[in-house]
Every structure is written in structure tokens, then in C-alpha cells.
XYZ file of C-alpha atoms in Angstrom:
739
model
C -34.436 36.645 -3.171
C -34.179 36.531 0.678
C -33.631 32.888 2.241
C -34.840 32.360 6.431
C -33.779 29.643 7.961
C -36.224 29.027 10.636
C -36.766 24.870 12.255
C -35.453 23.540 8.563
C -37.471 25.516 6.683
C -36.508 27.629 4.190
C -38.923 30.640 3.087
C -38.551 32.327 -0.422
C -40.546 35.595 -1.090
C -40.162 36.460 -5.152
C -43.172 37.043 -7.596
C -42.391 36.302 -11.489
C -44.621 36.188 -14.310
C -44.874 33.602 -17.150
C -45.988 33.822 -20.235
C -49.754 33.456 -21.094
C -49.734 35.372 -17.668
C -49.931 32.455 -15.713
C -47.515 33.009 -12.633
C -43.606 30.927 -12.645
C -44.129 28.422 -9.884
C -42.131 30.023 -7.491
C -40.488 28.602 -4.064
C -41.682 29.933 -1.157
C -40.211 27.643 2.037
C -39.863 24.069 2.810
C -39.906 22.401 5.765
C -37.617 19.564 6.019
C -39.480 17.957 8.274
C -35.834 16.888 10.775
C -37.677 15.864 13.894
C -40.119 13.475 11.637
C -37.350 12.015 9.870
C -34.961 11.582 11.967
C -37.165 9.973 14.530
C -38.069 7.163 11.641
C -34.110 6.915 10.355
C -33.320 6.348 14.457
C -31.152 9.332 14.421
C -33.061 11.374 16.922
C -30.306 10.951 19.175
C -28.288 13.557 16.859
C -30.603 16.369 17.010
C -33.787 17.320 15.801
C -33.036 20.881 14.489
C -31.348 19.463 11.264
C -31.713 16.300 8.986
C -29.997 13.026 9.112
C -30.872 10.235 7.508
C -30.013 7.377 6.538
C -29.433 6.015 2.926
C -32.217 3.073 1.120
C -34.921 4.702 2.672
C -37.137 7.253 1.812
C -37.708 10.298 3.688
C -40.345 13.484 3.195
C -40.160 17.608 2.471
C -43.052 19.664 2.362
C -42.469 22.452 -0.520
C -44.340 24.684 -0.143
C -44.650 27.629 -3.504
C -46.749 30.840 -4.421
C -49.610 28.888 -6.450
C -50.883 25.528 -6.645
C -47.987 22.834 -8.256
C -49.561 21.754 -11.447
C -47.727 18.281 -12.425
C -48.265 18.785 -16.233
C -47.157 22.146 -17.179
C -44.538 22.626 -13.894
C -41.134 20.699 -13.606
C -39.336 20.033 -11.347
C -35.637 18.837 -10.728
C -33.820 17.542 -7.551
C -30.277 17.981 -7.242
C -28.364 16.305 -4.517
C -24.578 16.963 -4.165
C -21.569 15.536 -1.830
C -18.250 16.544 -2.338
C -15.806 19.140 -3.209
C -16.478 18.000 -7.046
C -19.382 16.958 -7.304
C -19.628 14.416 -10.042
C -22.513 12.233 -11.840
C -19.969 9.561 -12.673
C -18.744 9.982 -9.624
C -21.525 9.372 -7.524
C -21.115 12.561 -5.893
C -23.958 14.123 -8.291
C -27.462 13.674 -8.610
C -29.718 14.568 -10.707
C -33.577 13.085 -10.567
C -37.553 13.947 -11.501
C -40.715 14.229 -10.099
C -42.395 11.083 -10.614
C -45.443 9.147 -9.192
C -43.944 6.001 -8.615
C -40.269 4.938 -7.177
C -38.329 3.767 -9.679
C -36.345 1.323 -7.203
C -32.679 1.672 -5.830
C -32.362 5.160 -7.463
C -32.479 8.810 -6.389
C -35.759 9.557 -6.952
C -38.167 11.736 -5.912
C -41.579 10.812 -5.623
C -45.155 9.391 -4.000
C -45.732 13.603 -4.168
C -49.244 15.035 -3.025
C -50.716 18.366 -3.411
C -52.810 20.971 -0.407
C -53.433 23.594 -1.402
C -49.957 25.412 -2.616
C -47.705 22.728 -0.882
C -46.235 19.526 -2.653
C -44.880 16.797 -0.226
C -43.351 14.328 -1.974
C -40.914 11.185 -0.377
C -37.524 11.741 -1.518
C -35.454 7.839 -1.656
C -31.578 7.420 -1.535
C -29.992 4.153 -3.228
C -28.673 1.861 -0.811
C -25.313 2.394 -2.165
C -24.801 6.051 -2.091
C -21.670 8.270 -0.932
C -22.164 8.677 3.249
C -21.643 12.643 3.657
C -23.219 16.254 4.034
C -25.711 17.029 0.931
C -26.691 20.174 -0.463
C -30.027 19.579 -1.627
C -31.534 21.583 -4.645
C -33.841 22.118 -6.846
C -34.866 23.386 -10.726
C -38.373 24.777 -11.587
C -39.268 25.424 -15.151
C -42.595 25.433 -17.073
C -42.651 24.082 -21.046
C -39.416 25.363 -22.595
C -38.394 28.106 -19.879
C -35.753 28.443 -18.562
C -35.194 26.533 -15.125
C -34.423 28.168 -12.284
C -32.949 26.788 -9.281
C -33.332 26.836 -5.433
C -31.957 25.596 -2.510
C -33.640 23.745 -0.833
C -31.226 22.848 2.347
C -28.599 20.653 3.534
C -28.873 16.878 4.958
C -26.489 14.333 6.072
C -26.338 10.948 4.557
C -25.180 7.466 6.807
C -24.821 4.459 6.291
C -27.609 1.991 6.964
C -28.104 -1.129 8.553
C -32.202 -1.173 8.815
C -32.170 -1.293 5.156
C -31.566 -5.120 3.857
C -30.321 -3.495 0.743
C -27.600 -1.868 2.470
C -23.623 -3.272 2.950
C -24.466 -3.322 6.724
C -27.635 -4.784 6.867
C -28.180 -6.333 10.432
C -30.793 -7.877 10.428
C -32.280 -7.836 14.438
C -33.687 -4.974 16.123
C -32.007 -5.956 19.670
C -27.986 -6.069 17.595
C -28.897 -2.644 16.517
C -29.671 -1.411 19.179
C -26.444 -2.564 20.807
C -24.168 -2.077 17.893
C -25.700 0.824 16.730
C -27.575 3.370 19.228
C -26.099 1.805 22.997
C -24.485 4.924 23.041
C -22.076 2.938 26.648
C -20.671 0.141 26.934
C -17.427 -1.683 28.239
C -13.957 -2.397 27.383
C -12.201 -5.830 29.074
C -9.042 -5.476 30.563
C -6.608 -6.728 32.421
C -5.216 -10.486 32.259
C -7.008 -13.617 31.174
C -7.306 -14.413 35.097
C -7.997 -11.260 36.259
C -10.186 -9.959 33.700
C -11.680 -6.775 34.791
C -14.528 -4.092 33.089
C -13.546 -1.086 31.915
C -16.962 0.638 31.428
C -16.824 3.798 28.391
C -19.146 6.452 27.188
C -19.146 5.962 23.250
C -21.649 8.905 23.182
C -22.070 8.548 19.636
C -25.129 10.506 19.266
C -23.461 13.473 21.144
C -24.611 17.074 20.251
C -24.474 20.098 22.433
C -26.875 23.268 21.695
C -25.018 25.132 24.266
C -23.904 28.513 22.992
C -19.360 28.507 24.745
C -19.321 31.947 23.510
C -17.275 31.148 20.685
C -19.507 29.757 18.835
C -21.713 26.850 19.017
C -19.545 22.961 19.700
C -19.461 20.868 16.860
C -21.487 17.235 17.026
C -19.718 14.141 17.399
C -21.831 13.195 13.486
C -19.654 16.593 11.810
C -16.076 15.750 13.628
C -16.877 11.996 12.467
C -16.912 13.442 8.813
C -14.155 15.708 9.891
C -11.896 12.900 10.808
C -12.420 11.559 7.110
C -11.887 14.776 5.665
C -8.376 14.750 7.404
C -6.907 11.607 5.822
C -4.299 11.320 3.380
C -6.714 9.653 0.378
C -8.780 12.838 0.782
C -6.622 15.306 1.505
C -4.379 13.430 -2.268
C -7.871 13.758 -4.291
C -10.653 14.581 -2.363
C -12.724 14.302 -5.111
C -11.766 9.950 -5.728
C -11.778 10.021 -2.312
C -15.336 11.457 -1.591
C -17.201 9.329 -4.156
C -15.572 5.761 -2.404
C -17.401 6.608 0.827
C -20.463 4.537 -0.417
C -18.331 1.605 0.164
C -17.934 0.274 3.813
C -14.516 -1.348 3.628
C -12.649 1.480 2.200
C -14.445 3.954 4.737
C -13.426 1.717 7.687
C -10.045 1.375 6.610
C -9.789 4.845 6.152
C -10.722 5.717 10.052
C -8.488 2.856 11.422
C -6.199 4.366 9.312
C -6.572 8.023 10.934
C -7.865 7.132 14.058
C -3.562 6.644 14.887
C -1.649 9.749 13.795
C 1.396 7.459 12.962
C 1.125 8.491 9.102
C -1.404 11.954 9.871
C -2.779 14.267 11.596
C -4.853 11.118 13.682
C -7.287 11.160 16.709
C -4.758 9.786 18.937
C -1.560 10.102 19.807
C -0.079 6.473 21.108
C 2.226 5.930 24.170
C 3.424 2.884 25.650
C 5.857 4.257 27.995
C 4.968 5.640 31.558
C 5.646 9.259 31.270
C 2.401 10.919 29.795
C 3.178 14.561 31.438
C 2.634 16.066 28.543
C -0.856 15.356 28.004
C -3.227 12.507 29.826
C -2.806 8.938 30.380
C -4.535 6.357 28.722
C -5.988 5.269 31.979
C -7.381 8.921 32.491
C -10.331 8.724 29.436
C -13.798 7.942 30.600
C -15.190 8.455 27.253
C -14.968 9.570 23.402
C -16.278 12.822 23.323
C -13.424 14.508 25.113
C -11.238 13.242 22.897
C -12.993 13.893 19.589
C -13.639 17.302 20.737
C -10.361 18.286 22.254
C -8.626 16.860 18.081
C -11.352 19.343 16.084
C -11.014 22.027 18.487
C -7.143 22.291 18.220
C -7.518 21.805 14.402
C -7.018 18.517 14.228
C -3.676 18.069 16.259
C -3.565 14.170 17.881
C -4.388 14.258 21.514
C -2.087 12.557 23.871
C -2.189 9.683 24.824
C -4.313 6.585 23.710
C -3.215 2.691 23.775
C -5.364 0.090 22.269
C -8.551 0.079 24.274
C -8.752 3.982 23.676
C -7.943 4.104 19.949
C -10.368 0.845 19.750
C -12.463 2.733 21.830
C -12.650 5.772 19.983
C -12.848 3.926 16.800
C -15.940 2.383 17.910
C -17.806 5.489 18.541
C -16.594 7.205 14.788
C -18.563 3.767 12.727
C -21.604 3.189 15.268
C -21.688 7.117 14.006
C -21.654 6.818 10.442
C -23.893 3.695 10.939
C -21.882 0.535 10.836
C -22.387 -2.147 13.659
C -19.508 -2.357 16.206
C -18.536 -4.060 18.923
C -14.810 -3.441 21.559
C -13.004 -6.872 21.560
C -10.551 -7.770 23.999
C -7.622 -10.907 22.955
C -5.769 -11.970 25.703
C -2.696 -12.426 25.800
C -2.168 -11.715 22.325
C 0.722 -11.801 20.060
C 2.270 -9.343 18.026
C 3.924 -11.827 15.149
C 6.207 -9.470 13.315
C 8.152 -11.997 11.156
C 4.900 -13.605 9.973
C 6.349 -17.257 11.393
C 3.785 -17.547 13.736
C 6.026 -17.878 16.607
C 6.656 -15.633 19.332
C 9.714 -16.628 21.566
C 10.686 -15.072 25.216
C 13.950 -15.886 26.403
C 14.530 -16.751 30.738
C 17.995 -17.192 32.480
C 19.124 -19.272 35.701
C 17.188 -17.108 37.479
C 14.209 -16.648 36.026
C 14.712 -13.046 35.217
C 12.410 -12.720 32.038
C 14.841 -10.965 29.385
C 14.295 -8.062 26.865
C 14.871 -8.773 23.369
C 15.635 -7.067 20.295
C 12.690 -8.763 18.426
C 9.524 -6.472 18.346
C 7.511 -9.759 18.959
C 6.013 -9.615 22.035
C 3.021 -10.889 24.042
C 0.274 -8.365 24.961
C -1.174 -8.699 27.993
C -4.249 -8.278 26.317
C -5.096 -5.985 23.413
C -8.425 -4.399 21.865
C -9.700 -4.220 18.263
C -13.031 -3.747 16.619
C -15.238 -5.477 15.398
C -17.204 -3.699 12.583
C -20.614 -5.773 10.944
C -20.834 -5.937 7.064
C -20.940 -7.736 3.439
C -17.566 -8.360 1.958
C -18.299 -8.469 -1.825
C -15.076 -8.260 -2.760
C -14.439 -11.726 -0.652
C -16.157 -15.452 -2.217
C -18.956 -16.247 -0.504
C -19.233 -17.228 2.734
C -16.921 -14.122 4.842
C -19.679 -11.632 5.874
C -20.454 -10.746 8.713
C -18.152 -9.205 11.955
C -15.086 -8.246 9.956
C -12.065 -7.213 12.740
C -10.677 -3.832 12.356
C -7.643 -2.134 14.513
C -6.877 1.079 14.530
C -3.854 0.560 17.043
C -0.357 1.562 15.249
C 1.275 -2.414 14.983
C 1.873 -2.082 11.606
C 0.909 -0.869 8.294
C -1.286 -1.585 5.472
C -1.057 -0.907 1.995
C 1.780 1.586 3.573
C -0.607 3.278 6.334
C -1.429 1.979 9.695
C -4.392 0.812 9.841
C -5.618 -3.129 9.516
C -8.214 -4.950 8.532
C -11.291 -5.540 7.475
C -10.396 -9.178 8.534
C -13.108 -11.713 8.356
C -14.035 -13.205 11.450
C -14.772 -16.678 9.175
C -11.791 -16.785 7.282
C -9.369 -16.281 10.505
C -11.044 -19.273 12.077
C -10.877 -21.191 9.894
C -7.267 -20.134 7.917
C -8.167 -18.618 4.876
C -5.150 -16.168 5.974
C -5.157 -14.991 1.850
C -8.114 -12.891 1.815
C -7.825 -9.585 2.302
C -7.209 -7.421 4.784
C -3.866 -8.424 7.086
C -5.711 -11.746 8.047
C -2.467 -12.876 8.293
C -1.701 -10.251 11.124
C -4.856 -11.212 13.112
C -4.755 -15.066 12.721
C -1.686 -14.609 14.250
C -2.683 -12.276 16.996
C -5.069 -15.324 18.310
C -3.288 -18.748 16.987
C 0.074 -18.261 17.128
C 2.936 -20.303 19.377
C 5.038 -19.442 22.230
C 8.027 -20.719 22.969
C 9.731 -19.636 25.627
C 13.750 -20.814 25.761
C 16.479 -20.981 28.774
C 19.426 -18.222 27.874
C 23.038 -18.570 29.446
C 25.985 -16.839 28.490
C 24.349 -15.319 25.681
C 22.977 -18.380 23.661
C 19.854 -20.346 23.841
C 20.648 -23.172 26.773
C 16.553 -25.540 25.370
C 13.535 -24.983 25.506
C 11.437 -24.496 28.810
C 8.574 -24.589 27.108
C 5.824 -25.103 23.498
C 2.953 -23.575 24.532
C 0.409 -24.099 21.364
C -2.916 -22.654 23.041
C -1.100 -19.833 25.457
C -2.277 -16.909 23.153
C -5.543 -15.860 22.189
C -7.112 -16.468 25.459
C -10.676 -15.391 26.153
C -11.240 -13.408 23.613
C -14.513 -11.311 24.947
C -16.828 -8.630 24.615
C -19.909 -7.123 25.824
C -22.573 -9.413 25.687
C -26.140 -8.031 24.167
C -28.818 -6.491 26.346
C -26.601 -7.021 29.464
C -23.103 -5.385 31.415
C -21.951 -8.506 31.351
C -18.712 -10.042 29.621
C -19.556 -12.702 26.917
C -16.540 -14.788 25.593
C -16.502 -15.340 21.542
C -13.470 -17.429 21.322
C -15.127 -19.967 19.414
C -16.025 -17.470 16.583
C -12.072 -16.991 16.154
C -10.496 -20.775 16.666
C -11.481 -24.197 17.229
C -10.803 -26.022 20.815
C -7.700 -25.429 22.145
C -5.869 -28.918 20.987
C -8.595 -30.320 18.560
C -8.013 -31.492 15.814
C -9.450 -28.815 14.050
C -7.723 -26.164 15.603
C -4.208 -28.147 14.573
C -5.337 -28.985 11.358
C -6.262 -24.691 10.685
C -2.393 -24.090 12.269
C -0.864 -25.733 10.242
C -2.932 -24.981 7.317
C -2.205 -21.104 8.048
C 1.156 -21.918 8.340
C 1.294 -23.381 4.988
C 0.106 -20.717 3.706
C 2.328 -18.202 5.692
C 5.769 -20.065 6.204
C 5.451 -21.938 2.712
C 5.775 -25.985 2.973
C 9.245 -25.729 3.705
C 8.960 -23.957 6.687
C 5.754 -25.680 7.885
C 7.705 -29.191 8.363
C 11.166 -27.778 9.624
C 13.930 -29.170 11.909
C 12.462 -26.966 15.204
C 8.803 -27.435 14.665
C 9.815 -31.362 14.936
C 11.621 -30.389 17.903
C 8.814 -28.152 19.527
C 6.385 -31.812 19.310
C 8.901 -33.950 20.595
C 8.181 -35.733 23.843
C 11.042 -34.141 25.750
C 9.630 -31.426 26.398
C 6.865 -32.464 27.890
C 9.050 -35.858 29.712
C 9.706 -34.015 33.355
C 10.058 -35.622 37.038
C 8.155 -32.687 38.291
C 4.853 -31.124 37.829
C 5.738 -27.136 39.754
C 2.421 -25.416 40.105
C 2.413 -21.929 42.393
C -0.712 -20.377 43.420
C -2.103 -17.877 45.486
C -2.642 -17.935 48.985
C -4.688 -15.460 49.819
C -6.723 -12.730 47.421
C -3.395 -9.950 46.981
C -4.268 -6.110 47.371
C -2.461 -3.697 45.596
C -0.590 -1.625 49.489
C -0.150 -5.822 51.311
C 2.835 -8.437 51.117
C 1.723 -11.602 48.372
C 1.499 -14.553 49.523
C 2.202 -17.481 47.416
C 2.953 -21.381 47.585
C 4.794 -23.397 45.596
C 3.524 -26.681 44.826
C 5.496 -29.883 43.543
C 4.774 -33.112 42.982
C 7.600 -35.866 41.730
C 6.049 -38.079 38.829
C 8.484 -40.776 37.245
C 10.294 -40.093 33.827
C 11.826 -42.189 31.382
C 15.731 -40.165 32.293
C 15.343 -40.662 36.342
C 11.795 -43.019 36.608
C 12.684 -43.657 40.657
C 13.962 -42.621 43.659
C 14.321 -39.363 45.343
C 15.759 -36.255 43.566
C 17.461 -32.862 44.472
C 16.181 -29.205 43.007
C 17.040 -26.256 43.503
C 14.560 -23.157 42.703
C 15.458 -19.921 42.124
C 12.349 -17.386 42.021
C 12.202 -13.887 40.589
C 10.023 -11.439 40.925
C 8.587 -8.666 37.535
C 6.765 -5.540 37.125
C 4.371 -6.963 33.685
C 4.168 -4.997 31.668
C 1.316 -3.776 29.147
C 3.092 -5.139 25.741
C 4.129 -8.296 27.538
C 8.079 -7.419 29.007
C 8.864 -6.547 31.882
C 10.953 -4.550 34.036
C 14.215 -5.588 36.124
C 13.307 -8.001 39.323
C 11.421 -6.184 42.515
C 12.436 -9.668 44.517
C 14.587 -13.024 43.734
C 14.567 -16.208 46.204
C 15.834 -19.367 46.451
C 14.362 -23.160 47.556
C 16.668 -26.395 47.758
C 14.460 -29.406 47.789
C 14.522 -33.410 48.223
C 11.580 -34.885 47.022
C 11.032 -38.752 46.912
C 9.198 -40.847 44.261
C 5.320 -40.694 44.404
C 6.140 -37.469 46.792
C 4.291 -33.980 46.629
C 5.212 -30.676 48.954
C 3.980 -27.434 49.176
C 6.648 -24.089 50.220
C 5.560 -21.011 51.300
C 6.801 -17.987 49.128
C 6.363 -14.104 50.686
C 6.903 -11.690 49.066
C 6.788 -7.817 50.588
C 5.070 -5.230 49.539
C 8.490 -2.856 50.215
C 9.477 -5.045 47.459
C 7.432 -3.970 44.682
C 6.169 -0.173 46.905
C 7.131 2.602 43.753
C 8.371 -0.329 41.226
C 4.633 -1.191 39.122
C 3.704 0.210 36.038
C -0.463 1.524 36.020
C -1.521 -2.598 35.262
C -0.406 -2.998 38.859
C 0.305 -6.896 37.382
C 3.529 -9.065 39.213
C 4.980 -11.087 37.022
C 6.311 -14.422 39.490
C 8.561 -16.895 37.872
C 10.579 -19.934 39.021
C 13.404 -22.502 37.728
C 13.582 -25.270 38.559
C 16.941 -27.340 38.223
C 17.020 -31.070 38.959
C 20.847 -31.621 40.041
C 20.873 -35.353 39.078
C 20.009 -33.770 35.412
C 20.703 -30.612 35.089
C 17.184 -30.199 33.112
C 15.646 -27.758 34.067
C 11.781 -26.802 34.242
C 9.740 -23.073 34.517
C 6.397 -22.317 36.551
C 5.228 -18.727 36.220
C 2.080 -17.040 37.735
C 1.120 -13.498 37.069
C -0.172 -11.665 39.803
C -3.200 -8.798 39.133
C -3.530 -6.561 42.461
C -6.983 -5.489 43.484
C -7.765 -1.492 43.957
C -10.331 -0.203 46.019
C -13.652 -0.222 44.994
C -15.801 2.633 44.142
C -19.342 2.928 45.082
C -21.788 4.810 43.116
C -26.088 5.100 44.255
C -28.971 7.415 43.232
C -31.722 8.378 45.784
C -34.493 8.934 43.548
C -35.786 8.282 40.050
C -34.000 9.978 37.332
C -36.271 12.225 35.113
C -35.187 15.006 32.234
C -34.324 18.200 33.469
C -34.317 17.508 37.244
C -31.872 17.114 39.886
C -30.481 13.531 40.499
C -28.655 12.976 43.944
C -25.854 10.950 43.049
C -24.319 9.275 45.634
C -19.806 8.358 45.089
C -18.293 6.588 48.337
C -14.667 4.981 47.916
C -12.519 3.235 51.101
C -9.515 3.163 50.934
C -8.624 -0.200 52.698
C -5.055 -0.184 51.493
C -2.218 0.508 53.945
C -0.868 3.768 51.884
C -2.737 7.131 51.406
C -3.894 8.294 47.747
C -2.270 11.176 46.800
C -3.159 13.754 44.576
C -6.921 12.053 44.150
C -8.945 13.144 41.139
C -12.106 12.829 40.245
C -13.715 12.341 37.021
C -17.220 12.227 35.413
C -18.770 11.546 32.445
C -21.899 9.928 30.723
C -23.766 10.915 27.574
C -27.073 12.281 28.309
C -26.951 12.654 32.019
C -23.425 14.799 31.671
C -22.717 17.269 29.521
C -19.285 16.774 28.730
C -17.560 15.983 31.971
C -16.883 16.841 35.487
C -13.764 17.200 37.095
C -12.796 17.538 40.956
C -10.310 17.514 42.868
C -10.582 15.669 45.925
C -6.872 15.912 47.501
C -5.649 12.563 49.615
C -7.352 9.728 50.702
C -5.450 8.785 53.954
C -5.140 4.842 54.505
C -8.093 3.116 56.193
C -10.417 6.201 55.547
C -13.768 6.776 53.666
C -14.452 9.005 50.510
C -18.035 10.513 50.603
C -19.176 12.884 47.170
C -22.607 13.826 46.407
C -23.789 15.800 43.543
C -26.480 16.889 41.428
C -26.827 16.438 38.011
C -30.023 17.109 35.283
C -30.396 14.230 32.575
C -31.091 16.043 29.214
C -31.623 12.648 27.696
C -34.334 9.312 28.394
C -33.849 6.155 28.238
C -30.884 3.817 29.361
C -27.453 5.915 30.576
C -24.602 4.291 32.061
C -22.415 7.523 34.786
C -19.005 6.092 34.629
C -16.330 7.662 37.566
C -13.011 8.186 37.751
C -10.601 8.768 40.569
C -7.474 8.212 39.823
C -4.217 9.165 41.942
C -0.447 9.317 42.286
C -0.455 5.397 43.653
C -3.340 3.626 41.860
C -4.672 5.851 38.531
C -7.789 3.467 37.679
C -10.575 3.312 39.767
C -13.235 3.253 38.530
C -17.456 2.653 38.651
C -20.915 3.406 36.624
C -23.559 3.197 38.159
C -26.558 2.001 35.074
C -29.601 4.461 34.863
C -32.814 4.534 33.202
C -33.871 8.513 32.383
C -37.907 9.103 31.902
C -39.268 11.213 29.955
C -39.243 15.240 31.682
C -42.908 14.836 32.628
C -43.392 10.629 32.748
C -45.824 9.312 35.318
């Protein structure tokens, strides 16, 4: 028997005669109709040369035989298998017969028609089938004769958010296009008051038909299943692991653990330092495709390096590729509450310097995770919908570094007893911040108790738009409302127990002493801050009555300190100090200018280009201290991208990129990287040299789009001085030859 594969068609030549001289029914060819099926299953972007379908939805085959099919005497049995040891008991093997009518939500072959020697048949996979790579066979028999097996081919089965019977069903075509099909988007970074949109190429349907000399590059879909097959669960028991891939909750947890490499040979190795010499800085990634292909090409060795937005963006690619509606979410001022007491402590000394601590608790400037849409059959009713998944390795869950899925509804209602990892995520958006004054190694008092400073501007990309959408209200009730405090106390009792939830410490935090201060202090920016320029600030002070010193003037000394603010919420050593002495009469207010020279912060900032300016005012008459803070984000140069004509598949598209260095210093070792699914195959990288201060860099290049529809070109220019100068351009590509 010879088998020839041509456009998903199997041709078989064999002639055998059965009883009574009638020729035995022999399979001559198979047409998997990949192009038609893939289009109907919304997988055509992953390619049309092989069959990729979604569960809970029929697909069609055409079988050609050596003679006409006789339904009364010819018996055809279909066999579908996936995994290393297919088993009907485990749900990784299905045997089903040819029937006239589909029997329901089970494996079936039905609705067949005959035409000469051909049989057109509809195959159906149940909406709870195991996802994965399948082998499809048939066995043909006549009467009591023994059956003859034939290999029909292979196909890939994915989750189906278009099917009402699937646990990932999302009943909105607009949302499906956004959260499954769209291959680009934005990550929101920076600071709650200086939010920047960071374009990202998810590239989940990417495939390459170019022979590289080392064989064909693997499609992203293949790499996604390779990730599942390298998990510790698979390595421990492959057959059992595959059998659980019908459960989206299980698959999400496996992927969450495999995107980081803390327990295994996961996709990305985290690095929250400043030395990326052994890999790529997290700021220099434009998209997921290059990361996933590098991981696969190197045999599953972790790619260096990632931070939270890279972990979450890569997981978004994988989950969308597998068929799970997924989005990337940013939480500004995100708590990492290791001891689960719903309180994050930070410390300052009398010179206004923020101090490092041995405690692992921290407040990230921002943290990025995923939300996946699914039904939660493992939870009580009411917790379906968006679920938090976090692949960044912050803490273990069931022994592995993964997080979720945690129901967003459960987080909002304080139902922290529900699986998975809901207490941890609840604290990320709801913990209280307590700021302490430290002196002689001892806590001297509480400077502030902030009940609303954590979990700010929770953001994701708006559907069908490049705008940012705040989804904070999905996670919690309005800050300070009766509902919000009631939920906080409910979660506190569950996490801390009734005794700790009503401790003297919490009573102290609620005391009026923290709110009864003789001054109101604020720090303002005098002008828009730009990297490479002096920073100008104004201290605004207003005298108000208080119980200890209601009238008359007061004397105060205000000590200032500026420090580079790290992504993890900590700071570096002070880069600027300043002291101001003031006398202020009752009812009066004043402004005091402050200047932080560029020379003080040059070469002392991290890649985030964030500065925390802190001030502690000490009232001489009472000895009491007050804290004032201002976080400053320095604006990088602006990148402009323009296209000169209509974009069409296969035709040259001229792109103009312009960068003006409006800083006071040159940008050295500039390097440009372009990426964009359907516009660029992989990446285009180019070294640009040095861009002198005040000069403009202009770049022109031609792209040849390969896919029609809405696309996004992402451009990153990095330098020694500024790591992330990013821009993007939305481009609509028409089909070849379209009018």
C-alpha cells in the first residue's frame, strides 16, 4: 500500500476481492478539505494546508473508494486518537460508526452523502473532547469479514468559544474577534498617573511556509502543544495529563506554570535586576512569536529574560491559540502580600529616604496578568466569566509557580475561600498600605494608612479600539464606599480569622490621630518632566487647625529625598537631598520651588525612568511628622511611523519612521526592531548608531504584507540611555487584487 499526501488528500491504491466475487471496498484517497473546514472553524489564519478544527462543531471529509459505497453491506468504523497511550476510558480514544443522523454531543460520523465512488461525511467532536493532535483512522469491513484499517490523516482539535456547549463559550462575535482572533494589542505600563500603552504582537495564528534549510519552522500552534508536553504533569504521567486537556481550568494552570521557568524548562526566565547581558532585556521584546520560536528551537531552554508584561503577553498568545478568550490586564500599585495579612508596610527615615526591608512584601508600580473567559463548573453558581491567570512566578500554588484561575467576581465579593489563589489576587488589588517612620532601627510612628492606594486603574485594551479601558469596578466596589469596606472586612475575617481581623493594630490604623494634622502638604510638577532635563517642582503648604495646636504660627523643617523607583516598588540610594525651613501662620498657605538637576539623576535611573521625591515635614512645636510623596515619570523621545500608500498583500508597502532626539544628550548604540503579524516574517533588526542631541533620524523601508485584514506594525528603538522608545501603526491590508 502506498500513501501520497497532496493538499490534505490521501491516495491509496489497493485491490482485493471479497466473497461472492464482489470487490472489497478499498479506500483510494481522502480529502480532509482543510481550507473549507479551517475557514468554518475560524482557524484559517493558522494555515490551510492541514486540518485545524474546534470541538463541538462538525467538519467534513470526502472519502474516495474503489467502488460505490453500499451502506447495507459496507461497514466503516472511525477511530480518533490523541496522546501517547490512547484510551477510551481516559477519553483520548474514540470509536464511532457511520450513522445517518448525529446522535448528540458525542463523537460521530453522520449526514453522509454518496456520489459515484465518493462518500462525503460530517464528523463531529464533542464540546468536552480533549484538545490536541489527533490521528484519524477508519476500519472497513463487509459482513463477518475482518476489518482493514486505513490512516485518513491527522488534525488538531482546539477549544471552541463559538460553541454554546463549550466551557469557553463567549456569546459575542465582537468579543471573539477581540479576545481570540486579534493578533496584536497593548500592555499598559508605567505609573497610575503616567500610564503608557505598549504595543505587543501576540501573533497567535502565525505560521511560516518558508524552508529555512533546517526544515520548516514550526507553527505557533505546534509550539503551544509543545509547551503542554514539557510540563511536569506530562513528564510525570503523559497519558493522564493528556486526558485532562478537556478541562480548560486544568490547561490554564499548566500553561500558567509553563510560561515561567522556576519549576521546569518553561518558556521564560525572569530577571528583575538591571543586568541583561546574558540575554535580552524584557523591555526589548516586541511580541510573543520570537520568544516562542526561540524556546522551541533551543529544545525548550528558557528564553532570557522576562518580566510580568512579557509573561502575561506570551500566555495571552498561547491561550488564544488554544481557543480560550484571553486578555492582558495591568494593575497599577499592585500588592505582593506574602504573609496574607492584607497589609503592606513601607518605611522612611527622618531624612525622607525610603528604606529597604527584608520583608518580601512589596508594591509593584504595576503588575500584569491575564484574564481568561470560562465556565467554572468547579465553583458554586455565579462565578463564571473572566478568571485571573498569572504566569509571573510570585508564589507557589499546589507546589508550582502558577496562579489561578481566580474568579474576578469572587475577588470583587471577597469570596477568598474559592479556588484558585483568590486570597493572593484579592490582596493584589485590595491590601492596605501602612507607611512607618523609622528611627534608630525602631518604628517611631505611622506616617500614613492608605486604604485606597493599592489596586489603581486596573486596565485592559478596549474592544475594537486602541484606547485603554479601566476595569477597576470589575475587581472592587468604589474605594471608601460602605460596600468596599464591608467586603474588605469579610475577606479579612476569612484570611486572618476573627481575632486578627479586629486587632488593636487595626484599631490604631482607624484612629483619628493619623488624620488630625496641622498642615496639608502637596508636591506638584512645575512643568512636564522630560528625561535629560532638570526637574522643577513646587511644594504647596496650607496651615489648617488641629486638636493639638489649633491656632498661631508653627515652625517646620521639610527634608526632601529623591530616589530611583524600581518596578518592584523599592528604591535605589538617594540621588538628591534638600532641606527647607518654614514658618507658617494659621490659615496661610505658601509655595516653595524645588529644583532637581539633571546631573543628579543622569546614569542613576533604572530602565523605567521613574523618580520618587519624598518629603517629611517635622513640626517643631509638637515633634509630629508628616509625609508628602511625588512620583515622576520622565517622558522619552517621540517616535513617528507613517505609510505612504494603500497596503495590499504581496505588494511593497513603503514605511517612514522618524525619531527626533529632543534630549540634552546623545542616544548611543541605537537599535531598531520591527515586528507585526502579517506584515513582517519574524523580526527586522537594524543598528542605527548614535543620534546626536537635537538631531532627527529618518528611516525608510519596504514591507511585503502576507495577510489581509487589520494589522499592527510595532517599532522599538533602544539605546544605552533610553531602553524603550516605542511606536506603532495600525495598517489595514487589502487582499491581493482587491479593487
